[in-house]
Coordinates of C-alpha atoms and ligand atoms in Angstrom, one line a residue:
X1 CA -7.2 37.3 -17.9
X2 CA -4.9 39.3 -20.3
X3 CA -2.5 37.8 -22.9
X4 CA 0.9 39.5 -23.1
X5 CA 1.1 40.0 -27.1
X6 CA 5.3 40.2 -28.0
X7 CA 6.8 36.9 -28.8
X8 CA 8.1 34.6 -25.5
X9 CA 10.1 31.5 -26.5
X10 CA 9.3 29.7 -22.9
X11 CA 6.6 30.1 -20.6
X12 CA 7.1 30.7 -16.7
X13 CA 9.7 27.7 -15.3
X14 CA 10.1 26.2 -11.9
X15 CA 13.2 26.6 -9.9
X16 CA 14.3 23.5 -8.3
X17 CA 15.2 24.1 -4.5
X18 CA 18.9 24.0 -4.8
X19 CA 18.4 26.6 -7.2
X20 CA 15.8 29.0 -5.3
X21 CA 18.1 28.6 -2.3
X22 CA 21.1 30.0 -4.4
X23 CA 19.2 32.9 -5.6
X24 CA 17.9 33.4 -2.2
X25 CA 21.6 33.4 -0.9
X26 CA 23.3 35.2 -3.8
X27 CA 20.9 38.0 -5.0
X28 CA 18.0 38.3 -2.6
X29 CA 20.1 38.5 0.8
X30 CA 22.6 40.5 -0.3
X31 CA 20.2 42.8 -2.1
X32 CA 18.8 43.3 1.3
X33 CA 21.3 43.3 3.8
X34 CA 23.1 46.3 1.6
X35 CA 19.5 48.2 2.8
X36 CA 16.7 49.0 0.7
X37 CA 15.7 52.2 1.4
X38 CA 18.7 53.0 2.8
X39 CA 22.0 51.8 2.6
X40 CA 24.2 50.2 5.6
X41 CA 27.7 51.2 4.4
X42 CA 28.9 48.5 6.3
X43 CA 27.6 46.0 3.7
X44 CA 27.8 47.5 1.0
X45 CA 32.3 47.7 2.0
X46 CA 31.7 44.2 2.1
X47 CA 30.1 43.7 -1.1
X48 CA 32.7 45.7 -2.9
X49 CA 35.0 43.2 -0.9
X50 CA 33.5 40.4 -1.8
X51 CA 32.0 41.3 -5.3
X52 CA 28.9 40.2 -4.3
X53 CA 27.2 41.7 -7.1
X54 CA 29.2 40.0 -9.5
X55 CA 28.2 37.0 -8.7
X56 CA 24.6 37.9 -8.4
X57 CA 24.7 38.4 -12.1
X58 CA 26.7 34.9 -12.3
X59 CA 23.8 33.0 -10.6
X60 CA 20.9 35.2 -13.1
X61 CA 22.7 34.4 -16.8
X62 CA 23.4 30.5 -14.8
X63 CA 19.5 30.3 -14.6
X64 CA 19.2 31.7 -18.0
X65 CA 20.9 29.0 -19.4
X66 CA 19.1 26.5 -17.0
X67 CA 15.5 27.2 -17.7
X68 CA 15.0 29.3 -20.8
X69 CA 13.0 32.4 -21.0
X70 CA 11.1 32.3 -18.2
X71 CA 10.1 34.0 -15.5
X72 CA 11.6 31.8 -13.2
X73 CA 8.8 31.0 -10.6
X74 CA 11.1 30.4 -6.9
X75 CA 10.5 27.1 -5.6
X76 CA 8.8 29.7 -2.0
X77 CA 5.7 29.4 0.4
X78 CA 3.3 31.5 0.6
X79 CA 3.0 33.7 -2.9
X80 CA 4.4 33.1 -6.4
X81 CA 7.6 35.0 -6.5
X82 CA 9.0 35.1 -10.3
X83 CA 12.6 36.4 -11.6
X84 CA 12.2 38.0 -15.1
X85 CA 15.1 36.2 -17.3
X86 CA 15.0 37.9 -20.5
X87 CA 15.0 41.4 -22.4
X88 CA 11.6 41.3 -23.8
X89 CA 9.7 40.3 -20.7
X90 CA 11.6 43.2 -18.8
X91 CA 9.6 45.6 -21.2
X92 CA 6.5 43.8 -21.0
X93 CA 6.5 43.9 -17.3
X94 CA 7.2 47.5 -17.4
X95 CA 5.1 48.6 -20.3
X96 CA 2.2 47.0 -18.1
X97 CA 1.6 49.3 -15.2
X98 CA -0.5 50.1 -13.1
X99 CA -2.5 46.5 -14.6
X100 CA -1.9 44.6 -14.6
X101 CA 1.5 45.1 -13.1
X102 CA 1.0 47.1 -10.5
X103 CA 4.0 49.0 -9.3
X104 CA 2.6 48.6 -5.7
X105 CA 3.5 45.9 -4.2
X106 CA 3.1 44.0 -0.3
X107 CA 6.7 44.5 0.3
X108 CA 7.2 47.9 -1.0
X109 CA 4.2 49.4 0.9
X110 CA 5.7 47.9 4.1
X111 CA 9.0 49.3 3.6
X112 CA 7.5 53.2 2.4
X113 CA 4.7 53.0 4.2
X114 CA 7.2 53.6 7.3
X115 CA 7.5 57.5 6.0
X116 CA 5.0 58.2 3.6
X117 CA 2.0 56.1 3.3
X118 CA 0.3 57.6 0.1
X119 CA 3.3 58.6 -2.4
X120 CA 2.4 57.5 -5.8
X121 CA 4.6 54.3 -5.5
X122 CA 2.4 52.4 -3.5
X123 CA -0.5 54.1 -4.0
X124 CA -3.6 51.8 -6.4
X125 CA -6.1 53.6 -9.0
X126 CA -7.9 55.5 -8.7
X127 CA -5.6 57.4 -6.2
X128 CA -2.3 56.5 -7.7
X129 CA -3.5 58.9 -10.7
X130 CA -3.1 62.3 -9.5
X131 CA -0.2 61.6 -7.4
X132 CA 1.4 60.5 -10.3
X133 CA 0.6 63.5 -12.4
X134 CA 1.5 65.6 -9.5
X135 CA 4.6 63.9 -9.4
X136 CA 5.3 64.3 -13.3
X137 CA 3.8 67.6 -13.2
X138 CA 6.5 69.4 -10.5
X139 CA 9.4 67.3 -11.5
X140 CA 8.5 67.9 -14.9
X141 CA 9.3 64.2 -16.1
X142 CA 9.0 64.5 -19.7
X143 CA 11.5 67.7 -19.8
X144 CA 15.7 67.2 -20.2
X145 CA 15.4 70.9 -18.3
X146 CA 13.3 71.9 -15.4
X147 CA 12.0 74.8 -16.2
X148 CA 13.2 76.4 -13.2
X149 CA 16.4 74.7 -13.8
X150 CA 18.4 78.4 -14.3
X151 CA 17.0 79.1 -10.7
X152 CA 18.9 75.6 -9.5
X153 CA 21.9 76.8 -11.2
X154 CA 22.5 79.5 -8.6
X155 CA 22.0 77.4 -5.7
X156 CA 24.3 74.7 -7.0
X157 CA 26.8 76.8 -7.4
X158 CA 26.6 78.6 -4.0
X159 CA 26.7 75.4 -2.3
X160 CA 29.4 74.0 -4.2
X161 CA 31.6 77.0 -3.7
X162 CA 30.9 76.7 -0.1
X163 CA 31.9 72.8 0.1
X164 CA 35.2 73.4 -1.9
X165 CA 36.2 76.4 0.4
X166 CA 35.1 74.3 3.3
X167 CA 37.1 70.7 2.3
X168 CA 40.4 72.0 1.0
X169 CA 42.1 69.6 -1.8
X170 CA 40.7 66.7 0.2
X171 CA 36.7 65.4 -0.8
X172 CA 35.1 63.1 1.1
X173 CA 31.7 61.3 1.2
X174 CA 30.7 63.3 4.3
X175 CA 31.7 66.5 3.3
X176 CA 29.8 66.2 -0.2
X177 CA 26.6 64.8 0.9
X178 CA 26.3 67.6 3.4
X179 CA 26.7 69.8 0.5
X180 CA 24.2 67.9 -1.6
X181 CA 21.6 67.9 0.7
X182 CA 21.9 71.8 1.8
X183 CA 20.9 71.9 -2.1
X184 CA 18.3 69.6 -2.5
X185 CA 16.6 71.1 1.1
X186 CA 17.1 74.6 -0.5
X187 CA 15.6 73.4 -4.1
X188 CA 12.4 71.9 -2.9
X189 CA 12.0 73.7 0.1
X190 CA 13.4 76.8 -0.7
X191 CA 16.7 78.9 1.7
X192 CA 15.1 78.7 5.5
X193 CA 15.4 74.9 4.8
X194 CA 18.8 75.0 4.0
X195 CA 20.5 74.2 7.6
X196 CA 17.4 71.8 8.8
X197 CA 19.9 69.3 8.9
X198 CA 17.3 67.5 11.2
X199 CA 14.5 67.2 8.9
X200 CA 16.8 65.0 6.6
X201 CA 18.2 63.0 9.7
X202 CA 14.6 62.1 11.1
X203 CA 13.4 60.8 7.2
X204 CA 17.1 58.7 7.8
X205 CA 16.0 57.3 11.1
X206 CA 12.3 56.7 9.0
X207 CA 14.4 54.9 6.1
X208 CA 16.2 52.8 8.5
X209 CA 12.9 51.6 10.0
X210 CA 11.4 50.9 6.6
X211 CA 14.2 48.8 5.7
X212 CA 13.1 46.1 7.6
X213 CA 9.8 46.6 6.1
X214 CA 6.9 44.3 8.1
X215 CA 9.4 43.4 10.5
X216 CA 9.5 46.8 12.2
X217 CA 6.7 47.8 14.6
X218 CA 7.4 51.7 12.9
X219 CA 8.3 54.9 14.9
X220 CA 4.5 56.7 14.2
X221 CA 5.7 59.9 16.7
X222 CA 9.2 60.2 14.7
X223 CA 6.8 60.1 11.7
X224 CA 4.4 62.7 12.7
X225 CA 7.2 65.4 13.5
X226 CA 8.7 64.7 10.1
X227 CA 5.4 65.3 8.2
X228 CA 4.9 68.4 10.6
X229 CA 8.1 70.0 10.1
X230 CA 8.4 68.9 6.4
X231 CA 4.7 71.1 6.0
X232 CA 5.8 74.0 7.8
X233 CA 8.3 74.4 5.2
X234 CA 6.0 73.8 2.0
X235 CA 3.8 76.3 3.8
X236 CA 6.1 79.0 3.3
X237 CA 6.3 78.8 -0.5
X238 CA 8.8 80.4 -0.8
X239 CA 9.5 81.9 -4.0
X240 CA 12.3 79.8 -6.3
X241 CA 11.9 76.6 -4.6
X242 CA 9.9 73.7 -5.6
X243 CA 7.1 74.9 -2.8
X244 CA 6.1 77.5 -4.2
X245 CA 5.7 75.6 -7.8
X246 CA 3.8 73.5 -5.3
X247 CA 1.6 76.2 -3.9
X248 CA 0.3 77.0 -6.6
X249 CA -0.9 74.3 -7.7
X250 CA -4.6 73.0 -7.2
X251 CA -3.8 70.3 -4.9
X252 CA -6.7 68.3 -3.5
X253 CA -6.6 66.1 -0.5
X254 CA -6.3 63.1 -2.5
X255 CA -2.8 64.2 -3.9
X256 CA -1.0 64.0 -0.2
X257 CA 1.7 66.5 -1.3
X258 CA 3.7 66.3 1.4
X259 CA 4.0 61.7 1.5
X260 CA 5.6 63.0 -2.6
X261 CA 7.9 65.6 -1.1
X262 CA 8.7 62.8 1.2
X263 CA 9.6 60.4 -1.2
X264 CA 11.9 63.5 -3.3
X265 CA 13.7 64.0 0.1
X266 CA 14.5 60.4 0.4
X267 CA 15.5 59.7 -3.0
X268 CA 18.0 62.7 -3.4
X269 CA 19.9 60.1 -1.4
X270 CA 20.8 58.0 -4.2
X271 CA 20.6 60.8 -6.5
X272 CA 23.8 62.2 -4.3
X273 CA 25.6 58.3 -4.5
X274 CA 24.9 58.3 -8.6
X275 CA 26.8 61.8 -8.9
X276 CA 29.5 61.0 -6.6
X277 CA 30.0 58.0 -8.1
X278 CA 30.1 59.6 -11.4
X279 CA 33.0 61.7 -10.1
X280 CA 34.8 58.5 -9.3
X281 CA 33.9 57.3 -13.2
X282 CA 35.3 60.8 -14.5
X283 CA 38.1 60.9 -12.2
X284 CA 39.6 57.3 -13.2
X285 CA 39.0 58.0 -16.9
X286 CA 41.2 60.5 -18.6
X287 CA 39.3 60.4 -22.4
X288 CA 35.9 60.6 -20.3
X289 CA 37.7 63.7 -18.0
X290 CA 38.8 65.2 -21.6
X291 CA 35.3 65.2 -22.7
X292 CA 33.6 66.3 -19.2
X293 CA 36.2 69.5 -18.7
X294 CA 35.5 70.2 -22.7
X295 CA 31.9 70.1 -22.4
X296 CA 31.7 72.6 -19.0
X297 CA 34.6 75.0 -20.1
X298 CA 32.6 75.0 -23.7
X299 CA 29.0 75.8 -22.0
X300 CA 29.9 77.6 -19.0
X301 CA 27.6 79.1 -16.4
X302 CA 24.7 80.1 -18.7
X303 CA 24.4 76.8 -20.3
X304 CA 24.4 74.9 -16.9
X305 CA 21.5 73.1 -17.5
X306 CA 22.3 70.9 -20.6
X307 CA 25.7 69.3 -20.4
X308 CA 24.3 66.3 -22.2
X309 CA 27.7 64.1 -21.9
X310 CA 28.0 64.9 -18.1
X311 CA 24.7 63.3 -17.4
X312 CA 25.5 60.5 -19.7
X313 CA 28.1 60.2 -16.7
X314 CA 26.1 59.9 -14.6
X315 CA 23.4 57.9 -16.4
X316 CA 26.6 55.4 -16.0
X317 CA 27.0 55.6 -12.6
X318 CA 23.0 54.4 -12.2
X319 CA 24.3 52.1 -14.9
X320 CA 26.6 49.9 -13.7
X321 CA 25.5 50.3 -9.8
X322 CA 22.0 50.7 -10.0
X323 CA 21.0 52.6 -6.5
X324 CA 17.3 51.0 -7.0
X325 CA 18.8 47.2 -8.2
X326 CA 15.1 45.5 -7.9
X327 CA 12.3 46.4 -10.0
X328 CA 9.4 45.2 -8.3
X329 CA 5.7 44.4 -9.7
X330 CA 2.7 42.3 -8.4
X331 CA -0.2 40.9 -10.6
X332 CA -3.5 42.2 -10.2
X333 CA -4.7 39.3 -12.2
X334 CA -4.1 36.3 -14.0
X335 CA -1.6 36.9 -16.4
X336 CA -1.6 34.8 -20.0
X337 CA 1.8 34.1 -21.2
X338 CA 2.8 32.4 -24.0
X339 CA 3.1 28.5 -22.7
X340 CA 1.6 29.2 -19.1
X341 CA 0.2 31.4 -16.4
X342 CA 1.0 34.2 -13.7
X343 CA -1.5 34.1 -11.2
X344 CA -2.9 36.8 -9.8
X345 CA -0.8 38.3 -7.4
X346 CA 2.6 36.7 -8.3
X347 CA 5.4 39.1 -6.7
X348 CA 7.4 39.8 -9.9
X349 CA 11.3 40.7 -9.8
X350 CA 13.4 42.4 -12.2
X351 CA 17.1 42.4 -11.1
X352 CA 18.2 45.4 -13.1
X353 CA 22.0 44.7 -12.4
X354 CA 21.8 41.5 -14.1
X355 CA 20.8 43.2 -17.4
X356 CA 23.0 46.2 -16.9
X357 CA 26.1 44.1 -16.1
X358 CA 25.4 40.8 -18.3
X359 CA 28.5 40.9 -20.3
X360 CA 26.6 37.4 -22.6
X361 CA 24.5 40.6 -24.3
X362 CA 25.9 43.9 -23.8
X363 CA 29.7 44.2 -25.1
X364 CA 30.2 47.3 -22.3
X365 CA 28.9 45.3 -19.3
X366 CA 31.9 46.3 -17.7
X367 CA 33.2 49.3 -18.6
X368 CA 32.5 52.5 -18.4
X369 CA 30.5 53.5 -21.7
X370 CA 28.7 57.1 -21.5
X371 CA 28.3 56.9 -25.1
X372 CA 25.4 54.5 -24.8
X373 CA 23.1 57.2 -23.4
X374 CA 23.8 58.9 -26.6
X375 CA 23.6 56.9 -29.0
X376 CA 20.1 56.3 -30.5
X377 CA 17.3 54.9 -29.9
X378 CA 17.9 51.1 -31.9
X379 CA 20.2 50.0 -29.7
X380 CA 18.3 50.7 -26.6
X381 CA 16.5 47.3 -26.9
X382 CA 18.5 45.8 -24.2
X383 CA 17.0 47.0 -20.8
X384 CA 19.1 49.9 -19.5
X385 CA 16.6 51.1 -16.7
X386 CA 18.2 52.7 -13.5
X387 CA 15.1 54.7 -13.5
X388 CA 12.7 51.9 -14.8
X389 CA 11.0 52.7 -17.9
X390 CA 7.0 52.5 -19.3
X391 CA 4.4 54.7 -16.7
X392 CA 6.4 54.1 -13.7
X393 CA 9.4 55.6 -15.1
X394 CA 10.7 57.5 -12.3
X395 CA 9.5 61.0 -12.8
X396 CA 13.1 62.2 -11.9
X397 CA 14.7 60.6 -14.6
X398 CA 15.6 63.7 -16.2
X399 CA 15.9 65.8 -13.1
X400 CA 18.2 63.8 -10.8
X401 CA 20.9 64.1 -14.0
X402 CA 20.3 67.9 -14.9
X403 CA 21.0 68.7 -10.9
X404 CA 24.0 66.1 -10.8
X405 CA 25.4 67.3 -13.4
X406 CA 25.1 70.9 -12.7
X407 CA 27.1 70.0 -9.4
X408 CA 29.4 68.3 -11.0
X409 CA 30.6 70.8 -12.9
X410 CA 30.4 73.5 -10.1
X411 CA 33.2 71.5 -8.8
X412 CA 35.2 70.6 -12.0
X413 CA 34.8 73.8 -13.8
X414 CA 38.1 75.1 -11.6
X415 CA 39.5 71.7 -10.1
X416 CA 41.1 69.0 -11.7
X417 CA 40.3 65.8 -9.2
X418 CA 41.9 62.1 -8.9
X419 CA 41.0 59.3 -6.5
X420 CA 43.1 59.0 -3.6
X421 CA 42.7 55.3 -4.2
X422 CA 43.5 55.0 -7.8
X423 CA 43.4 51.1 -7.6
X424 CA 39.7 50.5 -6.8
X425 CA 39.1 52.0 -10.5
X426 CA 41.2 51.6 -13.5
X427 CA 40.1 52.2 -17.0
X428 CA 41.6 49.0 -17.9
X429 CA 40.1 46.3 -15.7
X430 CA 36.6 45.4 -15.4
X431 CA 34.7 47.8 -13.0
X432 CA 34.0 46.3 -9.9
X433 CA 30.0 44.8 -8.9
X434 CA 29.7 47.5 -6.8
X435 CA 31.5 50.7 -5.6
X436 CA 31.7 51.8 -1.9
X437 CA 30.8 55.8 -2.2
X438 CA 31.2 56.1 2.0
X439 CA 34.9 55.4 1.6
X440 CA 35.4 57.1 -2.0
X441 CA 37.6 60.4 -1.1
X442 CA 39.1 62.6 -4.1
X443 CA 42.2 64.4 -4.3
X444 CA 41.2 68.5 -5.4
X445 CA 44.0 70.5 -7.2
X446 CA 43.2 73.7 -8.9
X447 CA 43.2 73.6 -12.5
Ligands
LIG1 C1 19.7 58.0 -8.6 C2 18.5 58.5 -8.3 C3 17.2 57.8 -8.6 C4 17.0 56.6 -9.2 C5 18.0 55.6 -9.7 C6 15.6 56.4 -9.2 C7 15.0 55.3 -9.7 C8 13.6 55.0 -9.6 C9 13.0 53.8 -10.0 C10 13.7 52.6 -10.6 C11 11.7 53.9 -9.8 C12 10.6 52.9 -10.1 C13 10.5 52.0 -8.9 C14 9.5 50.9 -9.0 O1 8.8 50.9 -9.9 O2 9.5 50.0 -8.1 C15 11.4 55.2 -9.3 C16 10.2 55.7 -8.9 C17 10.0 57.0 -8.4 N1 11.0 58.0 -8.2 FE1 12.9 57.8 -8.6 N2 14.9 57.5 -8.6 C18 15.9 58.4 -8.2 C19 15.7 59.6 -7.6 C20 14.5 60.2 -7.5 C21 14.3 61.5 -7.1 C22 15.4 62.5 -6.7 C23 12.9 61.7 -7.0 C24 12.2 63.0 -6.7 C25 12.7 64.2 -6.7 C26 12.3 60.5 -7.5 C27 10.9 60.3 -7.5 C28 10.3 59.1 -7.8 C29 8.9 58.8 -7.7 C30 7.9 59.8 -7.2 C31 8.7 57.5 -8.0 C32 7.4 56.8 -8.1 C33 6.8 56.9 -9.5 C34 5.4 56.2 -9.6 O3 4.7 56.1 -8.6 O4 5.1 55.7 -10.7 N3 13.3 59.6 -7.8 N4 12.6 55.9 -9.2

């Protein structure tokens, strides 16, 4: 058994019924009908509609006040399920990975396991290991730039140009994500990958399975052609792409390159919704649009790769509509905390849009606030963790906003852009819970 050390002021509660039911109702559900591994736009219009979201975070600070620090232990069958309530216990959680809060959990192997059964994610030491290092390794987590970032530039830019000759003055979802993709494709898997369209739809048709996790019998020939046709391309290597970096590394058989490479294509999805988003940030706020044209007219092409208050944009976006909202852990033991116990294999949940949005603790719940990812470190104490944080940080946290950013300014370094639907965000009202990117569409003029 191993004591957790920082200072708790309650041990874990118990949720009565009426209040496990609500938290079922207003944060589980909704979490899961909007589509965990991907999303069904559908829902997520009607949680805009609704501000679902919103009160999700109502019911989390309601329990707060309820039952103290916590974690709240759901009043469920089967195993202990418990909602982390308060700042400290987020970073205790996270700062405790792979043990004795293992990142892989029941649920999140049913959903991945759909697509790629041995990415680092669900993967348990020993194995878990060396796909994290070769996950960290290629993405280069620890860097602000890629070192092949100057490469990315180039394709950014050609893709970009391409979109904005191809969509006029009028931007839509569609039209962007095809862009996006064509980039991503071309940046891991180098040029001949560029139009395989289909290698992206067949991992869709793989998320969409996975979302209902246990619940789907799984599509293992839809599976198999993916992982066949995603290898062809890493076999080529080709030179500039993330493939060849890949080739030439010493990859054994325990590292399963391709189930990573799986997991990169899949989560350039939400890398695409935090950038578009951002656009919608930028485009609704003139002081941040000041800034953003300032910061690309003042770096231009051969500085691409910094743009520190760009990414702060979209460090926002993942801010206030976090595309990953639950943080998920599971004990591998009994777990000592001040004034009780987790058992061993208690399925623990951080809601990460109740700490980004809980306007009791953070003064800029609400609005948009780039500063805060500039500011330094002190203030940082309140959990701010689109990408998690601890040893299963994501290992893109730096590399999904250095390629965002370098696309956003392909398209702003000539246009000037506005929302064609100016009311769904004003700098002046609190932003909405969430923010339906399938129905954003932008307005281009040439600036
Ligand atoms: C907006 C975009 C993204 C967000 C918000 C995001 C967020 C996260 C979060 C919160 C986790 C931890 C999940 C958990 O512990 O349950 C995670 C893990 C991971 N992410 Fe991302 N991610 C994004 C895009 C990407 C991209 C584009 C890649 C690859 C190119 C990537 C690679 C990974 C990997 C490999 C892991 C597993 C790390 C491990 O096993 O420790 N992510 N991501």
């Amino acid at each position: 058994m191993r004591r957790q050390d920082a200072a708790v002021r309650d041990g874990p509660a118990k949720a009565s019924i009426k209040d496990t039911l609500a938290v079922l109702a207003e944060v589980v559900v909704p979490t899961l009908g909007k589509g965990v591994l991907i999303r069904r736009p559908r829902v997520v219009a009607l949680a805009e509609r609704l501000n679902l979201d919103g009160r999700a975070v109502r019911r989390m600070q309601y329990l707060r006040r309820k039952y103290g620090g916590g974690p709240l232990l759901l009043a469920v069958p089967g195993r202990p399920q418990a909602m982390i309530l308060t700042a400290e216990h987020v970073h205790q959680v996270l700062r405790g990975a792979p043990e004795p809060f293992a990142p892989s959990t029941l649920e999140k192997h049913a959903a991945l396991a759909h697509f790629e059964e041995k990415v680092s994610l669900i993967s348990q030491p020993p194995e878990r290991a060396e796909r994290r290092r070769f996950n960290d390794e290629m993405l280069e987590n620890d860097r602000p730039v890629h070192s092949m970032a100057n490469r990315f530039v180039t394709v950014v830019d050609d893709e970009a140009r391409k979109l904005l000759s191809e969509t006029g003055d009028d931007l839509s979802w569609d039209a962007f994500i095809t862009a996006w993709y064509r980039v991503v494709r071309r940046v891991i898997l180098g040029h001949e990958a560029r139009d395989d369209q289909n290698l992206t739809d067949m991992l869709a048709k793989l998320r969409a399975a996975g979302n209902w996790a246990f619940l789907h019998p799984g599509r293992k020939q839809l599976q198999r052609r993916f992982h066949e046709r995603l290898k062809e391309h890493l076999k080529r290597a080709e030179p500039g792409s993330l493939a060849a970096r890949i080739a030439s590394r010493p990859n054994m058989e325990v590292t399963a390159s391709a189930d990573q490479v799986a997991h990169w294509l899949f989560a350039f999805d939400p890398g695409g919704i935090a950038t578009f988003r951002a656009l919608a940030l930028i485009a609704s706020h003139p002081e941040a649009a000041r800034r953003v044209n300032e910061e690309i007219a003042t770096a231009g092409r051969a500085n691409r790769e910094e743009l520190p208050f760009v990414r702060a944009c979209i460090l926002e976006s993942v801010r206030i509509w976090p595309t990953t909202p639950a943080i998920l852990r599971e004990t591998t033991e009994d777990v000592q905390w001040h004034g009780g116990v987790l058992p061993k294999n208690t399925h623990v949940v951080i809601y990460a849009p109740y700490f980004h949005r809980d306007d009791e603790n953070l003064p800029e719940a609400h609005r948009f606030a780039p500063d805060l990812w500039l500011e330094a470190a002190p203030a940082r104490r309140w959990p701010l963790i689109p990408f998690s944080e601890g040893p299963g940080i994501c290992p893109a946290h730096n590399f999904v906003p250095m390629l965002g950013s370098m696309m956003i300014a392909a398209i702003l370094e000539k246009h000037r852009i506005a929302l064609q639907d100016p009311n769904r965000l004003q700098p002046d009202r609190p932003l909405p819970g969430t923010l339906d990117n399938y129905t954003l569409r932008f307005s281009l003029a040439n600036s």
